[in-house]
Short mmCIF file of C-alpha atoms in Angstrom, two decimals:
data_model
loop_
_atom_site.label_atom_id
_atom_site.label_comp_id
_atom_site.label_asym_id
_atom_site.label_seq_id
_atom_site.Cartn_x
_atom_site.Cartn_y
_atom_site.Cartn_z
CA UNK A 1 0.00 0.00 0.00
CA UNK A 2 1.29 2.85 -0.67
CA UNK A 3 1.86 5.12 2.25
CA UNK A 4 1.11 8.25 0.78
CA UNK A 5 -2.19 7.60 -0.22
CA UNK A 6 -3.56 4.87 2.11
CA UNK A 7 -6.71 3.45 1.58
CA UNK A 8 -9.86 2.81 4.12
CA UNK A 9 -9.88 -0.01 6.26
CA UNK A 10 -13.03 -2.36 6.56
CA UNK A 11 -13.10 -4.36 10.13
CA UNK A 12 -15.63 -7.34 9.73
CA UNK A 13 -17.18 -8.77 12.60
CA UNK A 14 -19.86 -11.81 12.48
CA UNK A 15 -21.45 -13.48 15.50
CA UNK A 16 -18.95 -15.98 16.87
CA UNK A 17 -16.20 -15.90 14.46
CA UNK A 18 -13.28 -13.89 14.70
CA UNK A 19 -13.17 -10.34 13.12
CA UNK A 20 -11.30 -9.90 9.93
CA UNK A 21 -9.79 -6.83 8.61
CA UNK A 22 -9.76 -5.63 4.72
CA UNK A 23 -8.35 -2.89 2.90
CA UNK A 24 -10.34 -1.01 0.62
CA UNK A 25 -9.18 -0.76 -2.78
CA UNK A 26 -12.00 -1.15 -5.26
CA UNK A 27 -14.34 1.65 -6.52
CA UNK A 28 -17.63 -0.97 -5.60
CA UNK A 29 -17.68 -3.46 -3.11
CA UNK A 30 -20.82 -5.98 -2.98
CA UNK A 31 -22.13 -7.17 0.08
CA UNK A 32 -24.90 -10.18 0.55
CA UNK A 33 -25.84 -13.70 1.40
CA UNK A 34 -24.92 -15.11 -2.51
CA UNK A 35 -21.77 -16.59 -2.42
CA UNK A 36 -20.52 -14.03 -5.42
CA UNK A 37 -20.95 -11.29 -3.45
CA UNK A 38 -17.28 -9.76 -2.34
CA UNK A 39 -18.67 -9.74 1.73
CA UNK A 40 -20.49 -12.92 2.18
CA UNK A 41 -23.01 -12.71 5.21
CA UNK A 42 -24.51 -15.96 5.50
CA UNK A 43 -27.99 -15.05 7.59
CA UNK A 44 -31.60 -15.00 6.86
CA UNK A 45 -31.74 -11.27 7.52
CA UNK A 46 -29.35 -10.90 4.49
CA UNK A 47 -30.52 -10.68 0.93
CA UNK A 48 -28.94 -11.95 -1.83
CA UNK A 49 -27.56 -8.62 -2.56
CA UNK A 50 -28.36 -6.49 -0.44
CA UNK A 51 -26.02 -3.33 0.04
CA UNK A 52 -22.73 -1.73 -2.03
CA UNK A 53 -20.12 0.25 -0.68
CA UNK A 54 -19.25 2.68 -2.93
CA UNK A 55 -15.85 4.84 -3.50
CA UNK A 56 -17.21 8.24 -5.62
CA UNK A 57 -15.49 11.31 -6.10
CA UNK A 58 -13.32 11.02 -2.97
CA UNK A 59 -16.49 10.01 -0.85
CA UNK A 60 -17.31 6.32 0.55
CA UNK A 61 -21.10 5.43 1.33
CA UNK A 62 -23.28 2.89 1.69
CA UNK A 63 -26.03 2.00 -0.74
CA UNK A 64 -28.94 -0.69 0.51
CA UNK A 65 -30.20 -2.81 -2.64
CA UNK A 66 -33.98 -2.48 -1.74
CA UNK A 67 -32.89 -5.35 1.01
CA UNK A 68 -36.02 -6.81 2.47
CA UNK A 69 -34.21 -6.24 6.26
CA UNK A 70 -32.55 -2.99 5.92
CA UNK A 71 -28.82 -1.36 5.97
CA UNK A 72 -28.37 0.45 9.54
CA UNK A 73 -25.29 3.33 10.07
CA UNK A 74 -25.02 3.49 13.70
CA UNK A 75 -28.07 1.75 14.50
CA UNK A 76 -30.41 4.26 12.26
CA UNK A 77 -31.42 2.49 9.38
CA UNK A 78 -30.21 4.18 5.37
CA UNK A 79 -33.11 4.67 2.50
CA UNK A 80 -30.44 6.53 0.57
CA UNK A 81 -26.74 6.40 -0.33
CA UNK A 82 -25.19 7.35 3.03
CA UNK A 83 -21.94 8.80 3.11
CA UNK A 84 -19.44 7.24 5.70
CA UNK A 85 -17.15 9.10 8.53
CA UNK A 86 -14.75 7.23 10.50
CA UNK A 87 -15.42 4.62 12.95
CA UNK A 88 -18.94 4.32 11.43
CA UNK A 89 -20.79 1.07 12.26
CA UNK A 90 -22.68 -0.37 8.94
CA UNK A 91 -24.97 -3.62 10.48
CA UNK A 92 -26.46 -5.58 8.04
CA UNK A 93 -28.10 -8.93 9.62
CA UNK A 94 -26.05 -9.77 12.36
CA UNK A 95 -22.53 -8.83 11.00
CA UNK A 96 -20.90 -5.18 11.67
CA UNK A 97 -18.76 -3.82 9.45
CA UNK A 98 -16.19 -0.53 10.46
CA UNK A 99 -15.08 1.71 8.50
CA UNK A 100 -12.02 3.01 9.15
CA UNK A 101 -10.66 6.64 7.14
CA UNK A 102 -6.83 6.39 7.48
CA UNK A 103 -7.02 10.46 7.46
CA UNK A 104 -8.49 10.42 10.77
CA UNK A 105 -6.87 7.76 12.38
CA UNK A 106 -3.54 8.15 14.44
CA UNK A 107 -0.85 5.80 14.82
CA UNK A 108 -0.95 2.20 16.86
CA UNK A 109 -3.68 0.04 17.23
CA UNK A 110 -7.00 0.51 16.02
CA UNK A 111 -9.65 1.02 18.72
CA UNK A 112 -11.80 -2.18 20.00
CA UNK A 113 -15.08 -1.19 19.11
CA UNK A 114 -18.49 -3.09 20.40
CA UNK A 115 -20.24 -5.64 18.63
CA UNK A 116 -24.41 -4.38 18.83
CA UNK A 117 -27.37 -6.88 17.48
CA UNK A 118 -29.81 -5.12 15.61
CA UNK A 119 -33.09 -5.02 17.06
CA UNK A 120 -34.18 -8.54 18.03
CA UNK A 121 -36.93 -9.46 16.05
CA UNK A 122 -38.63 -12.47 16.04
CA UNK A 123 -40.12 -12.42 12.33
CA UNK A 124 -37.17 -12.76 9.18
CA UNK A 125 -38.27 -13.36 6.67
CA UNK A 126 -36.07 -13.56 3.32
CA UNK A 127 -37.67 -12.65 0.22
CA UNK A 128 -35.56 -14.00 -2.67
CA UNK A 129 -35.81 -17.63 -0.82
CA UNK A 130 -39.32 -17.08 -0.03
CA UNK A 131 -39.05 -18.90 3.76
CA UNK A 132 -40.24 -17.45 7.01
CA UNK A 133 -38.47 -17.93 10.72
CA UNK A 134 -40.58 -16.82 13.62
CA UNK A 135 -38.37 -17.14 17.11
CA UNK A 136 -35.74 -18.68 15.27
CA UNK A 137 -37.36 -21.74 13.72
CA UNK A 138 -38.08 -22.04 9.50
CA UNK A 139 -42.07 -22.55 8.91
CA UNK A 140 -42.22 -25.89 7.68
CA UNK A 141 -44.17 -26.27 5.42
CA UNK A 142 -43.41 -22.87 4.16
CA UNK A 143 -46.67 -20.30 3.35
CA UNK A 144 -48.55 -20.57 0.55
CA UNK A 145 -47.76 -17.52 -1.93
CA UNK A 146 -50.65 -15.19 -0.99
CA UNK A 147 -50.03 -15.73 2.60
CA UNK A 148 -46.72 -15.55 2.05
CA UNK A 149 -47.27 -11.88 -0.25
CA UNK A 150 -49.53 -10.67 2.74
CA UNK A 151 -47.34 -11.30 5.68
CA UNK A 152 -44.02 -9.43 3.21
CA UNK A 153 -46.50 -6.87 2.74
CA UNK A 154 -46.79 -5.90 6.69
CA UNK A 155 -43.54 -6.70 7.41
CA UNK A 156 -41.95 -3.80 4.98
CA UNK A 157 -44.14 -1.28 5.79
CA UNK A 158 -41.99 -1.12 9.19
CA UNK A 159 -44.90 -1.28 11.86
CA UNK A 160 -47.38 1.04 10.11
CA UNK A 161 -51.33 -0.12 9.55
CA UNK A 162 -51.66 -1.36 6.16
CA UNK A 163 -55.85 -1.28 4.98
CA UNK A 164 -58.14 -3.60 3.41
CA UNK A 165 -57.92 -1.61 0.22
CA UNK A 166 -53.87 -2.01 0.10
CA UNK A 167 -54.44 -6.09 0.93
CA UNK A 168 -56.74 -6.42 -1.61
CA UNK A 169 -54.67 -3.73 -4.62
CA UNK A 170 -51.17 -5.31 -3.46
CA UNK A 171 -52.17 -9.29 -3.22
CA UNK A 172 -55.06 -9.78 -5.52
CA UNK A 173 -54.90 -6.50 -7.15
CA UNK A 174 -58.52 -5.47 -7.07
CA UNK A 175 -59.89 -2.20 -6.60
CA UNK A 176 -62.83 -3.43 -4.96
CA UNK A 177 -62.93 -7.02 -3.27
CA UNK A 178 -64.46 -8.83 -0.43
CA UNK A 179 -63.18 -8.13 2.31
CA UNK A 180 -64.27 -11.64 4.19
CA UNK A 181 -61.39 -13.44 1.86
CA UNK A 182 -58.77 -10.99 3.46
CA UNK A 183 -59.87 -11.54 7.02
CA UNK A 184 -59.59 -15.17 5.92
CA UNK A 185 -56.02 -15.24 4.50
CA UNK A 186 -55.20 -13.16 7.84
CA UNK A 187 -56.88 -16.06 10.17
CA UNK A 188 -54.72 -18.49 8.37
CA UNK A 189 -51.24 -16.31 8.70
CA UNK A 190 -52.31 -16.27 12.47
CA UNK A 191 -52.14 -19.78 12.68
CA UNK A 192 -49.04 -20.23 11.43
CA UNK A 193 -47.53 -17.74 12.94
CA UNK A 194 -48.88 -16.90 16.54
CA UNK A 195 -48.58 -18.80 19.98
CA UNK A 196 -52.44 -18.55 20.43
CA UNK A 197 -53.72 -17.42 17.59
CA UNK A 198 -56.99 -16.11 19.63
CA UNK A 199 -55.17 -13.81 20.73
CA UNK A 200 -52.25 -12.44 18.26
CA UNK A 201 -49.19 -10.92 19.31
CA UNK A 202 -47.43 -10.34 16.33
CA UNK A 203 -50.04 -9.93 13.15
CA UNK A 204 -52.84 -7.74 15.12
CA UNK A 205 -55.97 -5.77 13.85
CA UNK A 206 -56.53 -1.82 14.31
CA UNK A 207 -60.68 -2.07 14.53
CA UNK A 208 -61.50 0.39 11.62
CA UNK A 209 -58.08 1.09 9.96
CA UNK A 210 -56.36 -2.84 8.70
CA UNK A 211 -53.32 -5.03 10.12
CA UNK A 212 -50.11 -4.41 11.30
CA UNK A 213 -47.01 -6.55 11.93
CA UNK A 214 -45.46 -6.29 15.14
CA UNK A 215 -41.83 -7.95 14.94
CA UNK A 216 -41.26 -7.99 18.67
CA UNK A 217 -43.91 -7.64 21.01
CA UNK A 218 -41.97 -8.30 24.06
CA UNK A 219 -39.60 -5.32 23.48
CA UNK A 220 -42.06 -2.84 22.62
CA UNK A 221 -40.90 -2.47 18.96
CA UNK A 222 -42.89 -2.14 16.08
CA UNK A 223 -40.96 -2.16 13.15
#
């Protein structure tokens, strides 16, 4: 490396393995749970490819690929290309990655940084492989495709009520429907995926407004 121009430094960190430490040389770096990607984070929060980091005109950022679980920057999660300062955390699944500017840094050893979780959830699901864990375990056998569309459907829109109308435009793409085949597909999701489905915890109704998704009940999060 040339001393004069050094280049970033990427510290790697998975659950349970030890951390790894790269330099950064190339203008695009791909980061995912395929096995071409040039990070490989095998987890069920990752997508296939789900975020770049990018070296553009002098800046390096982070770019999320429309990943079904989100890219988070210091525990905030990115919609957009996010531009990256030193010691900056990037947590995708359950792997952290630091990034380390060698203009800001001073000389001997790098500083230990903590390994964080994100937000324990107890839904993941993973799109491109269509499967479904709730606390941990795979649904087997997996969802059928419209329950399958209508739990993905709550589950991105991050905690928020989703209506009838939406269900029925985004699963079966009606303008007008019966509603009694939506509260059925919704019965059927809650026995798959609730403890006692007579009383849901996780896929709940806001009388007058639709369904929500709530990822983890026990921790008070929503999204």
């Amino acid at each position: 490396m040339n001393k004069s121009n050094p280049v970033p430094l990427l510290r790697i960190r998975h659950p349970n393995t030890p951390e790894i430490q790269i330099e950064w040389h190339r203008d695009v770096i791909s980061i995912g749970r395929d096995q071409l990607n040039d990070i490989v984070i095998p987890h069920p929060l990752v997508s296939r490819r789900h975020a770049t980091l990018e070296h553009n005109e002098g800046a390096y950022l982070i770019r999320d690929l429309k990943s079904t679980n989100g890219t988070f920057v210091n525990d905030a999660a990115i919609t957009d290309p996010h531009v990256l300062n030193n010691q900056d955390v990037v947590v995708i699944g359950e792997s952290e990655i630091v990034f380390i500017d060698p203009e800001a840094t001073v000389k001997g050893d790098l500083p230990l940084f903590t390994f964080r979780r994100v937000p324990d959830s107890d839904i993941l699901i993973d799109d491109g492989a269509k499967t479904v864990h709730i606390r941990g375990t795979l649904l087997d056998p997996p969802l059928t495709v419209k329950e399958f569309q209508l739990l993905l459907l709550l589950f991105t829109r991050q905690g928020n009520v989703v209506s009838k109308e939406e269900i029925a435009k985004s699963i079966w793409d009606y303008e007008v429907f019966d509603f009694n085949s939506i509260d059925a597909l919704v019965y059927r999701v809650r026995q798959r995926i609730e403890i006692d489905p007579a009383m849901p915890r996780y896929l709940v109704t806001v009388r007058g407004f639709g369904y929500k998704l709530i990822i983890n009940p026990d921790s008070g999060q929503t999204s």
